[in-house]
Short mmCIF file of C-alpha atoms in Angstrom, two decimals:
data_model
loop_
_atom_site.label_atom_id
_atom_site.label_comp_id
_atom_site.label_asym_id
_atom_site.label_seq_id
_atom_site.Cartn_x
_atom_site.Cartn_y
_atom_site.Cartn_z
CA UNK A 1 0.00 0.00 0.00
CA UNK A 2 2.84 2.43 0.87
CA UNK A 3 3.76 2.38 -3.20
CA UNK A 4 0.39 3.80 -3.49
CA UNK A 5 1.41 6.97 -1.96
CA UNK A 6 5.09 7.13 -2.10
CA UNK A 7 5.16 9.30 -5.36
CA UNK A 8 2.76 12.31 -3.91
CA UNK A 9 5.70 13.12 -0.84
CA UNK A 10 8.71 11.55 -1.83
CA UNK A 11 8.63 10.75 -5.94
CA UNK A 12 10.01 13.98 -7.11
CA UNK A 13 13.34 13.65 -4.65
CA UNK A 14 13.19 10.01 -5.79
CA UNK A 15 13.76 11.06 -9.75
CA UNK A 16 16.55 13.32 -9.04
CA UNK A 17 18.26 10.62 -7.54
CA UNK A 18 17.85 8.21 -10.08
CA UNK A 19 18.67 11.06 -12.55
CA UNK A 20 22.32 11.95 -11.15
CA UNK A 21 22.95 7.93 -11.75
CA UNK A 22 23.15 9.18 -15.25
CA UNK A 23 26.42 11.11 -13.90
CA UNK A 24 28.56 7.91 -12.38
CA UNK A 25 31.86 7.21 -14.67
CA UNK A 26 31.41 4.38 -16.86
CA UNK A 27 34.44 1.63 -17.68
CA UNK A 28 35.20 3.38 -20.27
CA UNK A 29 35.88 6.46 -18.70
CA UNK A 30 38.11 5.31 -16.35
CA UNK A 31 39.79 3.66 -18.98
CA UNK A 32 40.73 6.98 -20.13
CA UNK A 33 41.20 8.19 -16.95
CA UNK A 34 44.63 5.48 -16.54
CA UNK A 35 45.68 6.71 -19.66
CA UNK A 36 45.85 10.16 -18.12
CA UNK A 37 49.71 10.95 -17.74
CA UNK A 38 49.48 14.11 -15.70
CA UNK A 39 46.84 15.92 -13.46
CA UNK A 40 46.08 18.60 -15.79
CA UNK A 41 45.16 16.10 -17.84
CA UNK A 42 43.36 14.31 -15.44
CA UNK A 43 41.51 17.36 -14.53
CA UNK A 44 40.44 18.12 -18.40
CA UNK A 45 39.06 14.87 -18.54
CA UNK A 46 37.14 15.24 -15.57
CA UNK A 47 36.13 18.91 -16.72
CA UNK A 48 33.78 16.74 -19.40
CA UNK A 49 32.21 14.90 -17.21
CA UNK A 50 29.35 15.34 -14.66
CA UNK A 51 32.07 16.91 -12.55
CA UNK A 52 32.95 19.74 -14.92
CA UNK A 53 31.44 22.76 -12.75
CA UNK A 54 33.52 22.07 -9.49
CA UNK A 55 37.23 22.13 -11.08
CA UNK A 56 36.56 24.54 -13.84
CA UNK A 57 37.79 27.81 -11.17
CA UNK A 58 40.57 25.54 -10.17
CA UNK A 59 44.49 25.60 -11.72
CA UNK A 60 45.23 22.67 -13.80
CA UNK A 61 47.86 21.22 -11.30
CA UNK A 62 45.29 20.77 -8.69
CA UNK A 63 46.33 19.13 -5.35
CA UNK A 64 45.06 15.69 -4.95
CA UNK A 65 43.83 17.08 -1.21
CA UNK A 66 41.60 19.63 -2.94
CA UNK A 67 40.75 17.65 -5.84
CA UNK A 68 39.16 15.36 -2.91
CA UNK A 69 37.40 18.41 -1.26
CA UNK A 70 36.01 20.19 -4.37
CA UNK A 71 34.28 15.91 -5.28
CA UNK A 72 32.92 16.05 -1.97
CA UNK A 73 31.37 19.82 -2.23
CA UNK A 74 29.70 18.67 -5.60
CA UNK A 75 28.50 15.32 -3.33
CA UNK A 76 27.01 17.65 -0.90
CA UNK A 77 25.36 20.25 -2.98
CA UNK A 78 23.48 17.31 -4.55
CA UNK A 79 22.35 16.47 -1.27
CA UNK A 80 21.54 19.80 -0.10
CA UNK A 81 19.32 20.19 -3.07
CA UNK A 82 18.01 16.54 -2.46
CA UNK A 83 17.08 17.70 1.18
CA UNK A 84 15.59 21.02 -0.04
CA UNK A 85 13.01 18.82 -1.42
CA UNK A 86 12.19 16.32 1.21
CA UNK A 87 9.33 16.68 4.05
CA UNK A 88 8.66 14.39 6.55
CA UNK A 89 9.96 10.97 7.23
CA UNK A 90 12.51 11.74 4.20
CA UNK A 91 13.72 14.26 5.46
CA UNK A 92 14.63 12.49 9.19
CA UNK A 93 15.81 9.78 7.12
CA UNK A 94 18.42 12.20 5.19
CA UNK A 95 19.38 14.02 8.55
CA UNK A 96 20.48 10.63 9.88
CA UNK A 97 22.64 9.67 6.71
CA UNK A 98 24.43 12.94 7.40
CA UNK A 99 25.16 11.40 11.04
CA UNK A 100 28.00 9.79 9.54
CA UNK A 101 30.05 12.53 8.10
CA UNK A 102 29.35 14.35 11.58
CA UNK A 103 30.93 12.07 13.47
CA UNK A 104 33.80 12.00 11.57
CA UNK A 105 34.49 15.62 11.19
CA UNK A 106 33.59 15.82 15.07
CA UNK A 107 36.38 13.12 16.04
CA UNK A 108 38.77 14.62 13.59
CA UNK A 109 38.44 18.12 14.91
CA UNK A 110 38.81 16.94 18.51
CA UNK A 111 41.96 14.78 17.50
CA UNK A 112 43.35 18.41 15.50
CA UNK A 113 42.94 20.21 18.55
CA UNK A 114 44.24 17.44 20.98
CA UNK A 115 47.22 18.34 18.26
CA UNK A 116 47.47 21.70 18.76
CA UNK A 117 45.96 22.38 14.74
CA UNK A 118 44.58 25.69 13.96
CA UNK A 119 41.14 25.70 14.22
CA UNK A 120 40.54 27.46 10.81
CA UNK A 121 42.61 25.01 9.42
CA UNK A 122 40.50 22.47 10.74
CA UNK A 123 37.24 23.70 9.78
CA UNK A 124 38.77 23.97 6.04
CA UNK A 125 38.86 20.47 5.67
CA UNK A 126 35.63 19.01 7.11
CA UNK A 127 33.44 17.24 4.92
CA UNK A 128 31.12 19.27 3.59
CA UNK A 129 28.36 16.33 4.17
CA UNK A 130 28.98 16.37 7.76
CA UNK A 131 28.47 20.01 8.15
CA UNK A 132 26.75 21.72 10.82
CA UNK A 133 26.64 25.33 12.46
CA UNK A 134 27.62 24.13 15.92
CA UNK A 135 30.86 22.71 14.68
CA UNK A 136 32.25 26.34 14.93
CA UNK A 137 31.82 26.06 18.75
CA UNK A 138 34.07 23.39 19.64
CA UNK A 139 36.79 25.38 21.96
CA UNK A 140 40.22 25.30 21.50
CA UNK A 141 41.63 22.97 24.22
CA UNK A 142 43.29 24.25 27.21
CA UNK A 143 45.97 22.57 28.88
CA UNK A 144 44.85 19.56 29.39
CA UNK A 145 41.27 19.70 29.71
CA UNK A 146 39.98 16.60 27.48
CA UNK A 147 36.69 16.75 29.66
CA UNK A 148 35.31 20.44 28.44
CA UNK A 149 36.78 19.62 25.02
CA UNK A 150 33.90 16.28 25.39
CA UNK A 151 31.59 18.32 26.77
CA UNK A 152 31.76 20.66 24.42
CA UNK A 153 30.60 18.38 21.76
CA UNK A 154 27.78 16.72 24.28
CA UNK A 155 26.23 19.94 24.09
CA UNK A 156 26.71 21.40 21.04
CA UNK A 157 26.34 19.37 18.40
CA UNK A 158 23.29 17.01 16.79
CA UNK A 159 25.93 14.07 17.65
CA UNK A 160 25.97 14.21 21.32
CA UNK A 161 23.84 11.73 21.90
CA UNK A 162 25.97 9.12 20.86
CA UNK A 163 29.02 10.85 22.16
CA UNK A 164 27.55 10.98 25.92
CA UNK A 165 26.59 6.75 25.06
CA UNK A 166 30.27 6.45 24.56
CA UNK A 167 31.35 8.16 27.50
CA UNK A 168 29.10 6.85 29.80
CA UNK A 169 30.32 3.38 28.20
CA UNK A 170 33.58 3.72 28.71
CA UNK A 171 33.43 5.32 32.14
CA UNK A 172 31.88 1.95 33.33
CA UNK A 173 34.66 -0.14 31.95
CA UNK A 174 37.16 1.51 34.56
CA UNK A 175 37.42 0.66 37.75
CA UNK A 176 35.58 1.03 40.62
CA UNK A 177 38.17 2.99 42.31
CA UNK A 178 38.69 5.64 39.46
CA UNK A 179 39.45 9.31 39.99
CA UNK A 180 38.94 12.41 37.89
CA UNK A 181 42.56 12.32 36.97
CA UNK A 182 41.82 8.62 35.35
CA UNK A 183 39.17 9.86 33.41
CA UNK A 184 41.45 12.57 31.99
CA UNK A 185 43.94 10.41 31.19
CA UNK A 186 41.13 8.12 29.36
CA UNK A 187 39.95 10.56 26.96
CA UNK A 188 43.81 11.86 26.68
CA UNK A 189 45.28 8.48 25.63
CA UNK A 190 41.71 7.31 23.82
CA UNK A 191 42.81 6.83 19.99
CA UNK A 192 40.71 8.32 17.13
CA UNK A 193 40.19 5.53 15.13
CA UNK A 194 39.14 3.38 18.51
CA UNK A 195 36.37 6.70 19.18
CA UNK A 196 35.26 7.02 15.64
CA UNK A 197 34.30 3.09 15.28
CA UNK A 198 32.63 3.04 18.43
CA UNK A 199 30.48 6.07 17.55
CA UNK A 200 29.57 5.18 14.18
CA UNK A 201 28.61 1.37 15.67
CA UNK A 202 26.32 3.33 17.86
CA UNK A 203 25.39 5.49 14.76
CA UNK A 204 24.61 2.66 12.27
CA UNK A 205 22.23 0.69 15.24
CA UNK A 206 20.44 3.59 15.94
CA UNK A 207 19.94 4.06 12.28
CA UNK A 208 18.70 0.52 11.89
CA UNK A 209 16.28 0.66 14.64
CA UNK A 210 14.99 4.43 13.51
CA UNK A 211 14.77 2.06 9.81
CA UNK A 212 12.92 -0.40 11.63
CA UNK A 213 10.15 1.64 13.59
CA UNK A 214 9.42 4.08 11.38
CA UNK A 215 9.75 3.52 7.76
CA UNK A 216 7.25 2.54 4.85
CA UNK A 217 7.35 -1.24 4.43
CA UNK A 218 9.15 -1.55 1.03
CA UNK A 219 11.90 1.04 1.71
CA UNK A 220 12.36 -0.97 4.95
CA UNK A 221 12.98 -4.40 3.70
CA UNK A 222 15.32 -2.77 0.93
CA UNK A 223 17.52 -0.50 3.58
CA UNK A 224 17.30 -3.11 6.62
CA UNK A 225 19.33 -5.86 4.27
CA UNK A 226 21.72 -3.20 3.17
CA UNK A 227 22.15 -1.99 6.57
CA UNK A 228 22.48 -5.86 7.71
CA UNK A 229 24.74 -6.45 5.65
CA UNK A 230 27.17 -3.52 6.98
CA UNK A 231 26.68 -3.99 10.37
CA UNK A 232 28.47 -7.76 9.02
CA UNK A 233 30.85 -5.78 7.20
CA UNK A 234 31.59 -3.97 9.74
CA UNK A 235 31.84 -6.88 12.34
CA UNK A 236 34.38 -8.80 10.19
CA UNK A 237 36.69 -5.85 9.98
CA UNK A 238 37.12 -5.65 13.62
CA UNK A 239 37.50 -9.00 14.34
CA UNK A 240 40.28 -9.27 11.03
CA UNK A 241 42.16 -6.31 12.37
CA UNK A 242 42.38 -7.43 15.91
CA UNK A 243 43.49 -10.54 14.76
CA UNK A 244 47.19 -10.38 16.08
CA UNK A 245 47.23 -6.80 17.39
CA UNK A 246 50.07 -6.50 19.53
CA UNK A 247 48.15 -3.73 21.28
CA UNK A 248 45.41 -6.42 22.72
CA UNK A 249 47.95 -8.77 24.36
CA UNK A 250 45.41 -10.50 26.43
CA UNK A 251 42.57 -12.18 25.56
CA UNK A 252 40.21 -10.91 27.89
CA UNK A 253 41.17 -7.48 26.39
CA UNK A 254 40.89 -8.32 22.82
CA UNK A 255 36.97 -9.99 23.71
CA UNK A 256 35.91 -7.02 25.60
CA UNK A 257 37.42 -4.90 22.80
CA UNK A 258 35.88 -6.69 20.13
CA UNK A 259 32.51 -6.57 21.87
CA UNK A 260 32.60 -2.84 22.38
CA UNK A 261 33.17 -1.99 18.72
CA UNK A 262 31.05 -4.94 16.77
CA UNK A 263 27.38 -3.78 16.13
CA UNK A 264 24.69 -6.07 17.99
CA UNK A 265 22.74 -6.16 14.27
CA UNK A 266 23.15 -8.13 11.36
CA UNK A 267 22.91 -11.59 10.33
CA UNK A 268 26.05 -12.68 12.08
CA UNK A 269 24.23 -11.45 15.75
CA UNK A 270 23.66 -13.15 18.21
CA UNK A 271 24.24 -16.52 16.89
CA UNK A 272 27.40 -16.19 15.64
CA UNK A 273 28.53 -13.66 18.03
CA UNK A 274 30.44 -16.17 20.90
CA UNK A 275 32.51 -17.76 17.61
CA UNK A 276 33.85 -14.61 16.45
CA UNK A 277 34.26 -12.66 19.28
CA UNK A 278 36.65 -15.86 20.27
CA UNK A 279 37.99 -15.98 16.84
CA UNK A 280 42.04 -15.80 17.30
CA UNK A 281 42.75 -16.73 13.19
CA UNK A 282 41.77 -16.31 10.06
CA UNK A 283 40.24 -19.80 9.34
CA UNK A 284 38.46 -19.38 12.88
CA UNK A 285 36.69 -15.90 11.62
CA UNK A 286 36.07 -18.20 8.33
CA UNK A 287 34.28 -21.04 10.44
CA UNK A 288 32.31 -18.51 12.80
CA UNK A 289 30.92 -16.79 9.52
CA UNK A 290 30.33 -19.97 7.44
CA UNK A 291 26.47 -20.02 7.73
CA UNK A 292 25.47 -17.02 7.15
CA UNK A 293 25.04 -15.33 3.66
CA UNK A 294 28.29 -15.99 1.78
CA UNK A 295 30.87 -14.45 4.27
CA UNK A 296 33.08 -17.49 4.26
CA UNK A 297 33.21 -17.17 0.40
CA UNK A 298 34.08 -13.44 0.61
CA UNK A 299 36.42 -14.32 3.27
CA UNK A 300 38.54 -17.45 1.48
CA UNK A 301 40.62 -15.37 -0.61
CA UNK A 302 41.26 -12.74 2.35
CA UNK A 303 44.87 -12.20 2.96
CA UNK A 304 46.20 -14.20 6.31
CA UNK A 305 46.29 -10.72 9.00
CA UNK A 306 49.06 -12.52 10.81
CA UNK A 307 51.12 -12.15 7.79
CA UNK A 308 50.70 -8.56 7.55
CA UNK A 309 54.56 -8.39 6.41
CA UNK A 310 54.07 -10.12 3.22
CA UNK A 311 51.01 -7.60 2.26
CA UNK A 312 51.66 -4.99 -1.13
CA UNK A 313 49.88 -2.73 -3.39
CA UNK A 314 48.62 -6.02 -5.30
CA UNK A 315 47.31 -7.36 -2.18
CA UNK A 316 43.44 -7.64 -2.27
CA UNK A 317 42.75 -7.22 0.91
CA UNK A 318 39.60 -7.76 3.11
CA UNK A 319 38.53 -4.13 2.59
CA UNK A 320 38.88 -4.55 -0.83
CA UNK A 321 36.69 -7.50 -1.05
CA UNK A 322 34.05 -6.36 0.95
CA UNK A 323 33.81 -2.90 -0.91
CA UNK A 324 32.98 -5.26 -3.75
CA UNK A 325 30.39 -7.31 -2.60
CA UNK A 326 28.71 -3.58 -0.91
CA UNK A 327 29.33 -1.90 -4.39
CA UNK A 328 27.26 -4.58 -5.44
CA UNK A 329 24.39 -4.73 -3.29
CA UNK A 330 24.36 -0.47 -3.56
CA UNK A 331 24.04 -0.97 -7.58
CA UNK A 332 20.72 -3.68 -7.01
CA UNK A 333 19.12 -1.10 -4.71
CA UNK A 334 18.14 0.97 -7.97
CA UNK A 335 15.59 -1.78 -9.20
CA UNK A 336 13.49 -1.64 -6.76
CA UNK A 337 11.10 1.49 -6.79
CA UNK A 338 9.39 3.70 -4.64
CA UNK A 339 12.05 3.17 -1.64
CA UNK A 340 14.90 5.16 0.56
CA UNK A 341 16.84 2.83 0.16
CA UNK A 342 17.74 4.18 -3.43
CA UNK A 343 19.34 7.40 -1.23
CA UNK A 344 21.18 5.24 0.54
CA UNK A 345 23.13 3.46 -2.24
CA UNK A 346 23.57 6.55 -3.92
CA UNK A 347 25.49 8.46 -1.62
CA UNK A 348 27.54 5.29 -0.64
CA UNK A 349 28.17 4.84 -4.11
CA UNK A 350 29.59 8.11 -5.16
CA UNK A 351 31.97 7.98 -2.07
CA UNK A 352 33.49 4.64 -3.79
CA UNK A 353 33.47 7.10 -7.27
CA UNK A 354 35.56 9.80 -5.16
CA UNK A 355 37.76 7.28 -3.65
CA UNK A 356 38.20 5.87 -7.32
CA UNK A 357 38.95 9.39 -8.96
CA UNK A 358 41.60 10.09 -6.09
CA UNK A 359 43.20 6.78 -6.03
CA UNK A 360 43.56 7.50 -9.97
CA UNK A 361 44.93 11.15 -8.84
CA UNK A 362 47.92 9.63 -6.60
CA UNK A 363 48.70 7.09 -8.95
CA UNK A 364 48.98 9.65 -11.78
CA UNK A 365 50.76 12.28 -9.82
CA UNK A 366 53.42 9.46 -8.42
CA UNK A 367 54.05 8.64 -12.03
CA UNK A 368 53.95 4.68 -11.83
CA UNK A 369 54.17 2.95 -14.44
CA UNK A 370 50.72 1.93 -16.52
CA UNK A 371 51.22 -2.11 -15.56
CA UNK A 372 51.66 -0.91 -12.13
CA UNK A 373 49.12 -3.50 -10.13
CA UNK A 374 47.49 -0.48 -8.31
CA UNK A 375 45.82 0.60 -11.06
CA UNK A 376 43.10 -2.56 -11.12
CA UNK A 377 42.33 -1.15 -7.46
CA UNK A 378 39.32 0.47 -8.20
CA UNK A 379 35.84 -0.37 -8.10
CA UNK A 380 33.51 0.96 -10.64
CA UNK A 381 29.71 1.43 -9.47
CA UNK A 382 27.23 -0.55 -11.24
CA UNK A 383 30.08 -2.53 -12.97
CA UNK A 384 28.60 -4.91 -11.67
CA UNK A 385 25.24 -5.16 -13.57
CA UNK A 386 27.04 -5.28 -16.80
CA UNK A 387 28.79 -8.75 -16.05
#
């Protein structure tokens, strides 16, 4: 029944997105692209493409940091316009896809200042999707006072929910006996990447749950499998990276590590949940995974992570793999109709574009040579459909 009505709130924002598919690079443009021998002439190629009006005020020898920044700016004005048009449940739905990029800019501002960065040069290079006026208001730390810098962001900014989740969280895991000066020395020695998975677990099971309870029927069976499947995604690359991290040299510490970061969603949780969390190799995360869609497919031709010396640029690695696989499921999302899950796989498809286009940029700019084996790491959206 919810097809019946989908058109009269949400069909116009639903046609622009499936109009700027029309813009994704094709194989044969990237084909070109490889040829490219120089960034000017990567950015004249690009200047006849959908991406021609963000590089045209630019100097031919554009850095590959702003080439990154002015793909991004184009990514967001498409989905400022896309939100200009949205009302209701779309438009909550849009405001938590942004969630993402806030988080990130948040943690990476926080980690620039824990630094001692300029502020303005911090604010220069936020993502433009994570955006938001209250960013501006994160103080410049004093001394060290990690606990105002926190609270800062508690109060400030449309993230603080999940940022007072993690704190409270963490807090907890200390010991009974802890002091103020403990705490301080938490936040001080916390590491970025350690904060920004934990918030963006929090992120992506609030986002299923707000998916679960409140959208239309068909755009929730499309986006719940999607989001399933990264919560899996997401799961496996925790338990692969931890696999032989010298850092979590007990294994207490490595299962209450892995438990903190791996979302409690997805097909792999609960029941697979004691076998991975207890996984200590490769062929163990393999076994854990093995009934469940076709992780332990995905996962045979993984690289060992104990091995981790014998890794190069013609390594596929796990990420690589399961990029593929979501590049995959993003590009299917477009048949169905009259769904938000179409919004979804768009934006996380043009990130993979970006990533493409700059990948292209540094190996251009490093001059390798054309049978160089990091030029086959790419993958092209919607490739996939024409296999």
């Amino acid at each position: 029944m919810d097809l019946c009505y989908f058109a009269v709130d949400d069909g116009y924002a639903e046609a622009i997105i499936r109009g700027l598919r029309a813009g994704f690079l094709n194989e044969a443009q990237y084909t070109q692209m490889k040829s490219c021998t120089s960034i000017p002439e990567l950015k004249s190629f690009l200047e006849e493409t959908d991406y021609q009006n963000c590089l045209q005020a630019d100097q031919p020898q554009i850095a590959t940091s702003l080439l990154r920044q002015r793909l991004k700016k184009k990514l967001a004005d498409e989905f400022d316009y896309i939100e200009a048009q949205a009302t209701g449940t779309l438009s909550k739905f849009l405001f938590h896809l942004r969630c993402r990029f806030m988080i990130d800019n948040v943690v990476n501002m926080i980690e620039g200042l824990k630094n001692k960065i300029d502020i303005e040069v911090l604010l220069s290079n936020i993502d433009p999707l994570g955006w938001f006026p209250e960013i501006k208001n994160i103080k410049v730390l004093e001394g060290d006072d990690y606990a105002n810098l926190y609270r800062d962001v508690l109060i400030d900014t449309p993230i603080g929910v999940y940022f007072m989740k993690f704190l409270d969280e963490s807090i907890e895991n200390m010991h009974e006996n802890r002091t103020m000066n403990d705490i301080q020395n938490l936040f001080k020695e916390m590491k970025p990447e350690y904060i920004r998975t934990s918030l963006k677990k929090m992120w992506l099971e609030d986002f299923f749950r707000y998916s679960e309870e409140n959208l239309p029927q068909t755009s929730k069976e499309g986006l719940v499998s999607l989001l399933k499947f990264e919560a899996d995604f997401r799961t496996i690359q925790v338990i692969y990276n931890s696999i032989g991290n010298r850092d979590l040299n007990t294994v207490a510490r490595i299962q209450t590590t892995r438990k903190q970061l791996c979302p409690t969603i997805g097909t792999l949780y609960p029941d697979c949940e004691r076998q991975y969390l207890a996984a200590a190799q490769l062929e163990a995360l393999r076994e854990a995974v093995k009934g469940t869609e076709n992780y332990r497919d995905l996962l045979k031709d993984a690289p060992d992570p104990l091995k981790r010396e014998e890794f190069n640029v013609s390594t596929r690695t796990l990420d690589d793999i399961m990029y593929d696989e979501e590049c995959r499921r993003y590009a299917l999302a477009f048949d169905g109709q009259g769904s938000y899950a179409v919004f979804y796989a768009y934006l996380k498809l043009k990130e993979q574009e970006i990533r493409n286009i700059v990948w292209l940029a540094e190996m251009i700019s490093r001059r390798l040579a054309k049978n160089h084996p990091g030029w086959k790491k790419i993958i092209i959206p919607f490739s996939h459909l024409r296999k």
